[in-house]
Structures are given as structure tokens and as C-alpha cells.
PDB file of C-alpha atoms in Angstrom:
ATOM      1  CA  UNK A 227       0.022  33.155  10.428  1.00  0.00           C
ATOM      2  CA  UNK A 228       2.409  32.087   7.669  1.00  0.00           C
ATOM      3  CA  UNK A 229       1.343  30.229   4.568  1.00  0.00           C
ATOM      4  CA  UNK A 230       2.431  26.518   4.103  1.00  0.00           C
ATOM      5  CA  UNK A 231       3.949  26.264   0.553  1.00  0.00           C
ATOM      6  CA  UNK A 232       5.008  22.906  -0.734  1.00  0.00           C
ATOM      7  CA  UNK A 233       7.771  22.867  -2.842  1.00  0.00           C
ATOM      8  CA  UNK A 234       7.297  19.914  -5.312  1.00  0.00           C
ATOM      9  CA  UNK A 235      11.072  17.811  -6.419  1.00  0.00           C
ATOM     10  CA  UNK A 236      12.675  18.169  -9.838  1.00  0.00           C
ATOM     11  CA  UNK A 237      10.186  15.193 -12.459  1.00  0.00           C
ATOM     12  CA  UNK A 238       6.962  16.002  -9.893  1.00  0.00           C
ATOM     13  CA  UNK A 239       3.635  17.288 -11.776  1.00  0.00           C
ATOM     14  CA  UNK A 240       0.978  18.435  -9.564  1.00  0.00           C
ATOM     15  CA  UNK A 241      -2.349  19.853 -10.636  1.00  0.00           C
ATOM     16  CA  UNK A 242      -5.639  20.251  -9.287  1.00  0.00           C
ATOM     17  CA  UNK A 243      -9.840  19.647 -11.036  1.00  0.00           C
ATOM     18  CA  UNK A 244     -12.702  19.579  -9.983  1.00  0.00           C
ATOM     19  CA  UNK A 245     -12.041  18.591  -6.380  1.00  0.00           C
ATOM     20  CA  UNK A 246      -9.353  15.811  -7.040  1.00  0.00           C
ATOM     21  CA  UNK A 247      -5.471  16.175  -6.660  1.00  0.00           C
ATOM     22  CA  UNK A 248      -2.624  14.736  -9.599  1.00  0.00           C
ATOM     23  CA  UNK A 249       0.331  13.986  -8.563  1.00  0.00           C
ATOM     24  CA  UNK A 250       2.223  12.486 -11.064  1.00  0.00           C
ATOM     25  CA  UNK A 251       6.134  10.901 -11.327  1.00  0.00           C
ATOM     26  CA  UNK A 252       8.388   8.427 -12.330  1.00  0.00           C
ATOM     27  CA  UNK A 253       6.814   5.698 -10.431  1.00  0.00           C
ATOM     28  CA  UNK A 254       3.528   6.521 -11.160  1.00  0.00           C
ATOM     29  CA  UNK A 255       0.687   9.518 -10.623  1.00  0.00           C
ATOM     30  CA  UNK A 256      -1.919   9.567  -7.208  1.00  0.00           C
ATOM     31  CA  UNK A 257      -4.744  11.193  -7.364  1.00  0.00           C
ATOM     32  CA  UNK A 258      -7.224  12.279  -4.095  1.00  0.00           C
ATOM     33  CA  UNK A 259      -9.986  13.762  -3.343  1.00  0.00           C
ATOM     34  CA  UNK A 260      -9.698  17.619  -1.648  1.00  0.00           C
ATOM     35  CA  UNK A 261     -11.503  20.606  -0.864  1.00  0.00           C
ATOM     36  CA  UNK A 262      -8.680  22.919  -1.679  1.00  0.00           C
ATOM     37  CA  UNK A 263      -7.833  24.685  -4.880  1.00  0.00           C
ATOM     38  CA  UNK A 264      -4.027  24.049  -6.320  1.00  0.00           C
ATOM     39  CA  UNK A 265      -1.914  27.379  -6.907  1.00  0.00           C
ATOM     40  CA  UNK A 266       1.143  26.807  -8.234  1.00  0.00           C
ATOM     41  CA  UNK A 267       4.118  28.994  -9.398  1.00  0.00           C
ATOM     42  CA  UNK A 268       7.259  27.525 -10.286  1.00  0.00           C
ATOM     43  CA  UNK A 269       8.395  24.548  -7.957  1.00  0.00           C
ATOM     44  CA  UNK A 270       6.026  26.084  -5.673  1.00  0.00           C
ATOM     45  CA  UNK A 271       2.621  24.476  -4.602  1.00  0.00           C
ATOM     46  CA  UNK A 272       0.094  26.704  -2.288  1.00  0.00           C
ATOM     47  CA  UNK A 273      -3.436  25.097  -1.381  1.00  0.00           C
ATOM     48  CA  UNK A 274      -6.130  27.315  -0.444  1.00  0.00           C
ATOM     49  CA  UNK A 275      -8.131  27.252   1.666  1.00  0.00           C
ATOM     50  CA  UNK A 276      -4.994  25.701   4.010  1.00  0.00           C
ATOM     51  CA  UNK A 277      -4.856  21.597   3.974  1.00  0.00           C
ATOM     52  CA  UNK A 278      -5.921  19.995   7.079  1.00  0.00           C
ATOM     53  CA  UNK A 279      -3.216  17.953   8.943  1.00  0.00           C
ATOM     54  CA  UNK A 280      -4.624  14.803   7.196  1.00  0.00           C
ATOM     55  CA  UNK A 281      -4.972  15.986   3.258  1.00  0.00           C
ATOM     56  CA  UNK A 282      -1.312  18.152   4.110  1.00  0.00           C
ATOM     57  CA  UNK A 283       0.099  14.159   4.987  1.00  0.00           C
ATOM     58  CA  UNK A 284      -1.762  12.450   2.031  1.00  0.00           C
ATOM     59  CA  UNK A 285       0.020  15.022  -0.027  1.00  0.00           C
ATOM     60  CA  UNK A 286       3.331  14.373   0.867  1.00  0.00           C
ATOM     61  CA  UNK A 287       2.507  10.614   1.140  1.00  0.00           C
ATOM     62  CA  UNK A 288       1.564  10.669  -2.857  1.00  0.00           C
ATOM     63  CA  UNK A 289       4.994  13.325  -3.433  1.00  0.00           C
ATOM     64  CA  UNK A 290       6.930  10.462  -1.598  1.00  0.00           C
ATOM     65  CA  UNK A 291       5.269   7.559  -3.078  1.00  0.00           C
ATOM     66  CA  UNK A 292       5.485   9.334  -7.152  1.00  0.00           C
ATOM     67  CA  UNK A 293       9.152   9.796  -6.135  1.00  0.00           C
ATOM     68  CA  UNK A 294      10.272   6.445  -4.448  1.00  0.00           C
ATOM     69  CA  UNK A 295       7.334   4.521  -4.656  1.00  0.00           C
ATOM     70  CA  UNK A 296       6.064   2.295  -1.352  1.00  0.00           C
ATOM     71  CA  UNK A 297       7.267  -1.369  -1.051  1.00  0.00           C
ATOM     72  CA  UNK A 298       5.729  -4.076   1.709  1.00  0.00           C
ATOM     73  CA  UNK A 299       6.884  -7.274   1.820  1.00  0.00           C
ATOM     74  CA  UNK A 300       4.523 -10.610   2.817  1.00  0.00           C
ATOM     75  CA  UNK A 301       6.189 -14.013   3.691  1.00  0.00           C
ATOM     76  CA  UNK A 302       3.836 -17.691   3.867  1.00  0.00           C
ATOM     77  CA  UNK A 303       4.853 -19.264   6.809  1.00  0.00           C
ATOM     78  CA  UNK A 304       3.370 -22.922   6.954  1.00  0.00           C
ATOM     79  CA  UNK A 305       3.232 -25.908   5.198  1.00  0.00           C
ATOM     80  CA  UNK A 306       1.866 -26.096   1.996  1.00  0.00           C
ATOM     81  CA  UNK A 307       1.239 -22.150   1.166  1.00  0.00           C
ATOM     82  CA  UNK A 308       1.935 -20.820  -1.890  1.00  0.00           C
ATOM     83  CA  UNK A 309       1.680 -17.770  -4.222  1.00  0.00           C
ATOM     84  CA  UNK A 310       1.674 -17.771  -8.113  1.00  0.00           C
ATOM     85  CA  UNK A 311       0.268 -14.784 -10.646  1.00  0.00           C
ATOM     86  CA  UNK A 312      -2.084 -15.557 -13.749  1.00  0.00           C
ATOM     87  CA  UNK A 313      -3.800 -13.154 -16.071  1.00  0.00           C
ATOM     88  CA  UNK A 314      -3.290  -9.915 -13.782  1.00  0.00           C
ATOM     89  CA  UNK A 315      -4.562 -12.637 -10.246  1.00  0.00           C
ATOM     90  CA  UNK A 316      -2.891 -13.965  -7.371  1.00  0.00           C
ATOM     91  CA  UNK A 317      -3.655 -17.395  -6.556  1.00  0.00           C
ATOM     92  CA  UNK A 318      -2.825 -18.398  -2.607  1.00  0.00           C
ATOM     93  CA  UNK A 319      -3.149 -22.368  -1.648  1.00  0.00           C
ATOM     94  CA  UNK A 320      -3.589 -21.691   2.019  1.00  0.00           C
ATOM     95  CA  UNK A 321      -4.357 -25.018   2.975  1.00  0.00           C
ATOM     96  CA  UNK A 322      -8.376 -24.597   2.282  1.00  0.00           C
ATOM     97  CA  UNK A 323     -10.169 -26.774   0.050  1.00  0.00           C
ATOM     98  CA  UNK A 324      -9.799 -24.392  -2.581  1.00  0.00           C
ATOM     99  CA  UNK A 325      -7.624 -21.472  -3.675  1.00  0.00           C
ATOM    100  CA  UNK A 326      -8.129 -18.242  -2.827  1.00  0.00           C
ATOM    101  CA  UNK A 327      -7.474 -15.848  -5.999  1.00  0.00           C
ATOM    102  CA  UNK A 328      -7.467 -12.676  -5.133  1.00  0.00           C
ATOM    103  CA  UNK A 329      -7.436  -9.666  -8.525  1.00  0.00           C
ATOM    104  CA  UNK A 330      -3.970  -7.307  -8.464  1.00  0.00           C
ATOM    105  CA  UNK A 331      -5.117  -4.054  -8.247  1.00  0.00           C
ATOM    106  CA  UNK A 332      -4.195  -1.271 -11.461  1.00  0.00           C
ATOM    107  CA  UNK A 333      -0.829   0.537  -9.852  1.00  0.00           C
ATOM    108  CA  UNK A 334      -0.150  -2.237  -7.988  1.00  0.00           C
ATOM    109  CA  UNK A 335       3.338  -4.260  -9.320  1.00  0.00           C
ATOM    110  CA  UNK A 336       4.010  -8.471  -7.391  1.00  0.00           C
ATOM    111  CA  UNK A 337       7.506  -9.536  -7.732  1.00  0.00           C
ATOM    112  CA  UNK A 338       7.432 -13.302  -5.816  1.00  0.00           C
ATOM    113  CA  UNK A 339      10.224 -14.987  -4.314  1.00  0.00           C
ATOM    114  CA  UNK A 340      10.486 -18.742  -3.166  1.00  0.00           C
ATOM    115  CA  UNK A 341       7.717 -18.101  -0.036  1.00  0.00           C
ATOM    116  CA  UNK A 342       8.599 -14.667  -0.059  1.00  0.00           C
ATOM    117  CA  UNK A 343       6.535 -11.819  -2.164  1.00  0.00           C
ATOM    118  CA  UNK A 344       6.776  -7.943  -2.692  1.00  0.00           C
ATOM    119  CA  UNK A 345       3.781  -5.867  -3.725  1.00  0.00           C
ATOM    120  CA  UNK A 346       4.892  -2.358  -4.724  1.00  0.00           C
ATOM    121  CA  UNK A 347       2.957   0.856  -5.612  1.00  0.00           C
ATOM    122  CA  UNK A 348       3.104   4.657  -5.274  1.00  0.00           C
ATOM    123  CA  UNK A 349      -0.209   4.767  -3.562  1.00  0.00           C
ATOM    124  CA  UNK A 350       0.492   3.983  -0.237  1.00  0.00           C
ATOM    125  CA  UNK A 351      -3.328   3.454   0.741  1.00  0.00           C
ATOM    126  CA  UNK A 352      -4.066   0.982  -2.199  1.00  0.00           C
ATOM    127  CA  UNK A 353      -0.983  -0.506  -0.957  1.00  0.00           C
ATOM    128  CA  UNK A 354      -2.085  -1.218   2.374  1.00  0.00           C
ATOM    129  CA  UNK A 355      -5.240  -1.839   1.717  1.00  0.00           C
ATOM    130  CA  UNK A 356      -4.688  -4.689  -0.678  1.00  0.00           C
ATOM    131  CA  UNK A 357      -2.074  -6.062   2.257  1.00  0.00           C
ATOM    132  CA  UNK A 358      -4.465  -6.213   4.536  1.00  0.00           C
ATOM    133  CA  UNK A 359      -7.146  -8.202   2.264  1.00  0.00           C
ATOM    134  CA  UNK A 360      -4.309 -10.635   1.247  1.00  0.00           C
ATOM    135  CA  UNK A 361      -3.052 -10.892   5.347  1.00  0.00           C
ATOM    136  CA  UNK A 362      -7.668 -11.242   5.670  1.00  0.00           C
ATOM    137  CA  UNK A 363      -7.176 -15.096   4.330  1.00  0.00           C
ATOM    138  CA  UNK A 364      -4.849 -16.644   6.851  1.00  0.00           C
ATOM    139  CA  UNK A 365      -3.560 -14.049  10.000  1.00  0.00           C
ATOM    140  CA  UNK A 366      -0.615 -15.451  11.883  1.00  0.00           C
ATOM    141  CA  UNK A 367      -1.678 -18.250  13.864  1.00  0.00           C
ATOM    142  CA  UNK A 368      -1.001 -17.565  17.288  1.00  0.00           C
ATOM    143  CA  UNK A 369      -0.331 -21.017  18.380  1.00  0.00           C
ATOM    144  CA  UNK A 370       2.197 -22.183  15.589  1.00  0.00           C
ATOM    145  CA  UNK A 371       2.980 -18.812  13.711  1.00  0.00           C
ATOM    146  CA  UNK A 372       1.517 -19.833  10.400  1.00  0.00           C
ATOM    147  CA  UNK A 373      -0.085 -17.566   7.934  1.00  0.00           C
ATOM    148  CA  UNK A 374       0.619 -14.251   6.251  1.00  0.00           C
ATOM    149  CA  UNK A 375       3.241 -12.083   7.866  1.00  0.00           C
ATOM    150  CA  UNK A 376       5.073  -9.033   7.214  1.00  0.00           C
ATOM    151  CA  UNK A 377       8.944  -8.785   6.627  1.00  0.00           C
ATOM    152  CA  UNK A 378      10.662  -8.709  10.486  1.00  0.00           C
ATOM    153  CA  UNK A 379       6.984  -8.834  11.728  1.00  0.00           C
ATOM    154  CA  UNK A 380       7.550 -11.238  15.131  1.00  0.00           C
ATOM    155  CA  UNK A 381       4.886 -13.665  16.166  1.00  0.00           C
ATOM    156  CA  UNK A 382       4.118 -13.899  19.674  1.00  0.00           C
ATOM    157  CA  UNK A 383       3.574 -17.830  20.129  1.00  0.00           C
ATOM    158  CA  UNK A 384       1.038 -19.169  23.023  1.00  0.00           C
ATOM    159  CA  UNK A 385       2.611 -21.274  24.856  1.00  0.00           C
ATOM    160  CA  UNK A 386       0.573 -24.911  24.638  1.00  0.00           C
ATOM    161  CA  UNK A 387      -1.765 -27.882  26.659  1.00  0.00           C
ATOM    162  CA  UNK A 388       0.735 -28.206  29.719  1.00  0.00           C
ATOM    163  CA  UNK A 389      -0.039 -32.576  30.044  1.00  0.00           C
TER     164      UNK A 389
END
């Protein structure tokens, strides 16, 4: 059986307490929760006992995401919807009676276009997991198209009363 060894980039720090995985980089540090002690020499990263499939990809996920960082891009399609940022909160008008605001998470960065906005972060879980809650307030509605939507996300329309 051969040993999986994870060779960490040049800028990566990894280290391991108490239970909970660092990863830290230029775009920011992850940390998770694992069962596995951190052995490092060098460049060289060895977890024992072995990572399961899932804690092996969360790994690489926070490597990737210190490195790169993760990027997901939400447009407003419909009339009257609109984004705007105060004190560290996004406020949606969605076409309810009153705003939704919604609090930006710590590692999470909103750069807003016209009705286009980016939320960026090297945690990809946070990342999707504050996507979905903002795509929560108004899905794509599946007669007009309306709503939150992702980037080159396609809408199936229903087709409508035949009179």
C-alpha cells in the first residue's frame, strides 16, 4: 500500500492542533476539522492515520482555494432587483415589501456590477453556502426566469395558459 503524501506549493503553510487543519496563503488561510495528525517535512505533507476520500478533497479544495481563491458569480434578473453593501450587509430589493439584508460573512469579499455581483473567498464551502442563502430569497422563476441566477446558468421557461 503506498502512502499518499501531499506536496504543498511554494507561499502554502499547513499545520495541524488539536483536531483542526491550517491552511494558510495569499488569499487567505482555511481551517477544518480532521481526525488525522499533520506530519510534515519540507514541502511534504503526510496525514496519519490516511485521509478519507472526503477530508483528502477538502484538503486540496482549501490548497486550491489559499492559492487561487474561489469566485461565483450571481446576476438579478427582473424588474426592480437590486444589490447594494452597507456596514459589512447586503441589502437585496427583490420586489417584497421590504428588503432583505442579508450579513457578508468574515473571508467572504462582494465586488457588484450594474445587476451583476461577484462574491469571492478561499473557502469554497462558506462560499457556497452563503450562495445558496442569497439564491434562498428569490430562485429563478420558472415561468418568466426572474430571480437569482448563476453566471451561464440557463433557465428552463414553462411554456404558458394556451387561450
Amino acid at each position: 500500500m503506498t502512502v499518499p503524501v501531499y506536496r504543498l506549493p511554494i507561499g502554502v503553510k499547513c499545520s495541524s492542533n488539536n483536531g483542526k487543519v491550517s491552511v494558510s496563503g495569499t488569499k487567505g488561510s482555511v481551517v477544518f476539522n480532521s481526525v488525522s495528525n499533520l506530519y510534515r517535512k519540507g514541502d511534504m505533507v503526510i496525514f496519519l492515520p490516511f485521509l478519507t476520500p472526503y477530508y483528502s478533497s477538502i484538503f486540496t479544495q482549501a490548497v486550491q482555494g489559499v492559492i487561487f481563491g474561489y469566485t461565483i458569480e450571481l446576476s438579478l434578473k427582473g424588474i426592480g432587483y437590486r444589490v447594494r453593501e452597507e456596514n459589512k450587509k447586503l441589502i437585496f430589493s427583490l420586489g417584497y415589501s421590504k428588503p432583505v439584508v442579508l450579513d457578508i460573512p468574515n473571508d467572504v469579499s462582494v465586488i457588484f456590477n450594474k445587476q451583476n455581483f461577484s462574491i469571492s473567498c478561499a473557502n469554497y464551502s462558506v462560499l457556497q453556502n452563503f450562495a445558496t442563502t442569497i439564491r434562498r430569497y428569490r430562485f429563478p422563476d420558472s415561468y418568466k426566469g426572474s430571480g437569482i441566477v448563476y453566471n451561464g446558468e440557463i433557465v428552463v421557461c414553462k411554456e404558458g395558459k394556451k387561450t
